[in-house]
Amino acid sequence: MPRIERHYPRLPVESRVFIEMEAAAAGSSEGAAIVVCKTLDVSSEGLRVAVPQALTVGAFLQIGVDHPGEPEIETFYLAGEVRWCIPGDCEDYPWVAGFFLLPAEHSDINRWEELINDMDSEP
């Protein structure tokens, strides 16, 4: 895994993640191309995810992350940049990728940061 200077602690949280690989074409009846995967750990500024296919480093993608531990409550809609992607060791998810979360307009980044900060401060 690439060596990256971390500013925030990583929490070992597993949540379902939806990554929009390709947006739906305007006026098309086809939906967006979505990949379902899972987080391995999270922070207020990033995610490490196990994915079923390689992701393009540098790609900016829309991400939906189910509320950790309580997926029926809500999904956080975030934007992230793929910082790295390497082979993993899981048959169902043979790749592992790191996302840097972006302060995108109309995203849930502020609520996500609050949630992670609350989880990090729990005893």
PDB file of C-alpha atoms in Angstrom:
ATOM      1  CA  MET A   1       0.000   0.000   0.000  1.00  0.00           C
ATOM      2  CA  PRO A   2       1.337   3.477  -0.797  1.00  0.00           C
ATOM      3  CA  ARG A   3       2.744   5.458   2.122  1.00  0.00           C
ATOM      4  CA  ILE A   4       0.464   8.437   2.753  1.00  0.00           C
ATOM      5  CA  GLU A   5       0.735  11.078   5.448  1.00  0.00           C
ATOM      6  CA  ARG A   6      -2.496  10.833   7.474  1.00  0.00           C
ATOM      7  CA  HIS A   7      -4.030  13.862   9.177  1.00  0.00           C
ATOM      8  CA  TYR A   8      -6.937  12.028  10.815  1.00  0.00           C
ATOM      9  CA  PRO A   9      -7.188   8.619  12.495  1.00  0.00           C
ATOM     10  CA  ARG A  10      -8.605   5.703  10.520  1.00  0.00           C
ATOM     11  CA  LEU A  11     -11.456   3.746  12.061  1.00  0.00           C
ATOM     12  CA  PRO A  12     -11.902   0.039  11.200  1.00  0.00           C
ATOM     13  CA  VAL A  13     -15.485   0.340   9.959  1.00  0.00           C
ATOM     14  CA  GLU A  14     -17.175  -1.900   7.409  1.00  0.00           C
ATOM     15  CA  SER A  15     -20.037  -0.316   5.471  1.00  0.00           C
ATOM     16  CA  ARG A  16     -21.596  -0.926   2.101  1.00  0.00           C
ATOM     17  CA  VAL A  17     -20.422   1.524  -0.561  1.00  0.00           C
ATOM     18  CA  PHE A  18     -21.867   2.396  -3.967  1.00  0.00           C
ATOM     19  CA  ILE A  19     -19.450   3.905  -6.492  1.00  0.00           C
ATOM     20  CA  GLU A  20     -20.812   5.546  -9.622  1.00  0.00           C
ATOM     21  CA  MET A  21     -18.357   4.392 -12.270  1.00  0.00           C
ATOM     22  CA  GLU A  22     -20.207   6.052 -15.137  1.00  0.00           C
ATOM     23  CA  ALA A  23     -23.054   8.539 -14.970  1.00  0.00           C
ATOM     24  CA  ALA A  24     -26.268   7.879 -16.843  1.00  0.00           C
ATOM     25  CA  ALA A  25     -26.367   9.541 -20.257  1.00  0.00           C
ATOM     26  CA  ALA A  26     -28.692  12.536 -20.509  1.00  0.00           C
ATOM     27  CA  GLY A  27     -32.045  11.487 -21.938  1.00  0.00           C
ATOM     28  CA  SER A  28     -31.170   7.792 -21.702  1.00  0.00           C
ATOM     29  CA  SER A  29     -33.332   5.160 -20.060  1.00  0.00           C
ATOM     30  CA  GLU A  30     -30.138   3.405 -18.948  1.00  0.00           C
ATOM     31  CA  GLY A  31     -29.107   3.934 -15.344  1.00  0.00           C
ATOM     32  CA  ALA A  32     -25.678   4.838 -14.071  1.00  0.00           C
ATOM     33  CA  ALA A  33     -22.997   2.134 -13.853  1.00  0.00           C
ATOM     34  CA  ILE A  34     -22.734   1.418 -10.123  1.00  0.00           C
ATOM     35  CA  VAL A  35     -20.246  -0.858  -8.355  1.00  0.00           C
ATOM     36  CA  VAL A  36     -21.117  -2.159  -4.892  1.00  0.00           C
ATOM     37  CA  CYS A  37     -18.218  -2.664  -2.503  1.00  0.00           C
ATOM     38  CA  LYS A  38     -17.307  -2.190   1.174  1.00  0.00           C
ATOM     39  CA  THR A  39     -15.166   0.005   3.353  1.00  0.00           C
ATOM     40  CA  LEU A  40     -12.215  -1.473   5.220  1.00  0.00           C
ATOM     41  CA  ASP A  41     -11.540   1.668   7.217  1.00  0.00           C
ATOM     42  CA  VAL A  42     -12.715   5.272   7.191  1.00  0.00           C
ATOM     43  CA  SER A  43     -11.672   8.721   8.337  1.00  0.00           C
ATOM     44  CA  SER A  44     -13.235  12.135   8.053  1.00  0.00           C
ATOM     45  CA  GLU A  45     -11.211  12.763   4.906  1.00  0.00           C
ATOM     46  CA  GLY A  46     -10.886   9.341   3.298  1.00  0.00           C
ATOM     47  CA  LEU A  47     -11.968   5.760   2.732  1.00  0.00           C
ATOM     48  CA  ARG A  48     -10.125   2.517   2.100  1.00  0.00           C
ATOM     49  CA  VAL A  49     -12.447   0.247   0.144  1.00  0.00           C
ATOM     50  CA  ALA A  50     -12.401  -3.312  -1.169  1.00  0.00           C
ATOM     51  CA  VAL A  51     -13.689  -3.250  -4.746  1.00  0.00           C
ATOM     52  CA  PRO A  52     -14.494  -5.891  -7.388  1.00  0.00           C
ATOM     53  CA  GLN A  53     -12.534  -4.143 -10.150  1.00  0.00           C
ATOM     54  CA  ALA A  54      -9.538  -1.862 -10.520  1.00  0.00           C
ATOM     55  CA  LEU A  55     -10.225   1.869 -10.283  1.00  0.00           C
ATOM     56  CA  THR A  56      -8.409   4.547 -12.240  1.00  0.00           C
ATOM     57  CA  VAL A  57      -6.038   6.513 -10.023  1.00  0.00           C
ATOM     58  CA  GLY A  58      -6.909  10.196 -10.225  1.00  0.00           C
ATOM     59  CA  ALA A  59     -10.566   9.580 -11.126  1.00  0.00           C
ATOM     60  CA  PHE A  60     -13.180  11.736  -9.384  1.00  0.00           C
ATOM     61  CA  LEU A  61     -16.178   9.560  -8.531  1.00  0.00           C
ATOM     62  CA  GLN A  62     -19.523   9.901  -6.761  1.00  0.00           C
ATOM     63  CA  ILE A  63     -19.777   7.637  -3.723  1.00  0.00           C
ATOM     64  CA  GLY A  64     -22.653   6.526  -1.519  1.00  0.00           C
ATOM     65  CA  VAL A  65     -21.690   5.121   1.893  1.00  0.00           C
ATOM     66  CA  ASP A  66     -24.287   3.445   4.081  1.00  0.00           C
ATOM     67  CA  HIS A  67     -24.383   4.722   7.645  1.00  0.00           C
ATOM     68  CA  PRO A  68     -21.820   2.582   9.531  1.00  0.00           C
ATOM     69  CA  GLY A  69     -23.641   0.111  11.754  1.00  0.00           C
ATOM     70  CA  GLU A  70     -27.070   1.458  10.840  1.00  0.00           C
ATOM     71  CA  PRO A  71     -27.485   1.239   7.025  1.00  0.00           C
ATOM     72  CA  GLU A  72     -31.263   1.575   7.262  1.00  0.00           C
ATOM     73  CA  ILE A  73     -30.867   5.102   8.682  1.00  0.00           C
ATOM     74  CA  GLU A  74     -29.208   6.856   5.759  1.00  0.00           C
ATOM     75  CA  THR A  75     -26.668   6.867   2.988  1.00  0.00           C
ATOM     76  CA  PHE A  76     -24.002   9.572   2.839  1.00  0.00           C
ATOM     77  CA  TYR A  77     -23.467  10.956  -0.663  1.00  0.00           C
ATOM     78  CA  LEU A  78     -19.846  11.969  -1.140  1.00  0.00           C
ATOM     79  CA  ALA A  79     -17.360  12.814  -3.875  1.00  0.00           C
ATOM     80  CA  GLY A  80     -13.895  11.317  -3.836  1.00  0.00           C
ATOM     81  CA  GLU A  81     -10.659  11.106  -5.743  1.00  0.00           C
ATOM     82  CA  VAL A  82      -9.061   7.687  -6.215  1.00  0.00           C
ATOM     83  CA  ARG A  83      -5.568   8.172  -4.763  1.00  0.00           C
ATOM     84  CA  TRP A  84      -4.340   4.590  -5.192  1.00  0.00           C
ATOM     85  CA  CYS A  85      -5.563   1.137  -6.215  1.00  0.00           C
ATOM     86  CA  ILE A  86      -3.714  -2.130  -5.622  1.00  0.00           C
ATOM     87  CA  PRO A  87      -4.506  -5.858  -5.814  1.00  0.00           C
ATOM     88  CA  GLY A  88      -6.123  -7.189  -2.652  1.00  0.00           C
ATOM     89  CA  ASP A  89      -6.510 -10.677  -1.248  1.00  0.00           C
ATOM     90  CA  CYS A  90     -10.290 -11.187  -1.205  1.00  0.00           C
ATOM     91  CA  GLU A  91     -11.951 -13.281  -3.915  1.00  0.00           C
ATOM     92  CA  ASP A  92     -15.153 -11.191  -3.981  1.00  0.00           C
ATOM     93  CA  TYR A  93     -13.268  -7.872  -3.878  1.00  0.00           C
ATOM     94  CA  PRO A  94      -9.848  -8.469  -5.485  1.00  0.00           C
ATOM     95  CA  TRP A  95      -8.816  -4.769  -5.428  1.00  0.00           C
ATOM     96  CA  VAL A  96      -8.271  -2.250  -2.629  1.00  0.00           C
ATOM     97  CA  ALA A  97      -8.485   1.478  -3.287  1.00  0.00           C
ATOM     98  CA  GLY A  98      -7.947   4.638  -1.297  1.00  0.00           C
ATOM     99  CA  PHE A  99     -10.261   7.622  -1.709  1.00  0.00           C
ATOM    100  CA  PHE A 100      -9.651  11.193  -0.635  1.00  0.00           C
ATOM    101  CA  LEU A 101     -13.029  12.774   0.122  1.00  0.00           C
ATOM    102  CA  LEU A 102     -13.649  16.149  -1.468  1.00  0.00           C
ATOM    103  CA  PRO A 103     -15.581  19.128  -0.073  1.00  0.00           C
ATOM    104  CA  ALA A 104     -17.965  19.009  -3.021  1.00  0.00           C
ATOM    105  CA  GLU A 105     -21.064  21.150  -3.236  1.00  0.00           C
ATOM    106  CA  HIS A 106     -24.291  19.231  -2.549  1.00  0.00           C
ATOM    107  CA  SER A 107     -22.413  16.374  -0.869  1.00  0.00           C
ATOM    108  CA  ASP A 108     -22.850  15.102   2.692  1.00  0.00           C
ATOM    109  CA  ILE A 109     -19.196  15.745   3.579  1.00  0.00           C
ATOM    110  CA  ASN A 110     -19.998  17.938   6.615  1.00  0.00           C
ATOM    111  CA  ARG A 111     -22.395  15.368   8.105  1.00  0.00           C
ATOM    112  CA  TRP A 112     -19.864  12.594   7.303  1.00  0.00           C
ATOM    113  CA  GLU A 113     -17.102  14.463   9.157  1.00  0.00           C
ATOM    114  CA  GLU A 114     -19.402  14.963  12.160  1.00  0.00           C
ATOM    115  CA  LEU A 115     -20.286  11.250  12.227  1.00  0.00           C
ATOM    116  CA  ILE A 116     -16.646  10.129  12.037  1.00  0.00           C
ATOM    117  CA  ASN A 117     -15.570  12.639  14.694  1.00  0.00           C
ATOM    118  CA  ASP A 118     -18.364  11.370  16.976  1.00  0.00           C
ATOM    119  CA  MET A 119     -17.332   7.744  16.357  1.00  0.00           C
ATOM    120  CA  ASP A 120     -13.686   8.583  17.046  1.00  0.00           C
ATOM    121  CA  SER A 121     -14.515  10.225  20.384  1.00  0.00           C
ATOM    122  CA  GLU A 122     -16.598   7.261  21.663  1.00  0.00           C
ATOM    123  CA  PRO A 123     -14.895   5.338  24.492  1.00  0.00           C
TER     124      PRO A 123
END
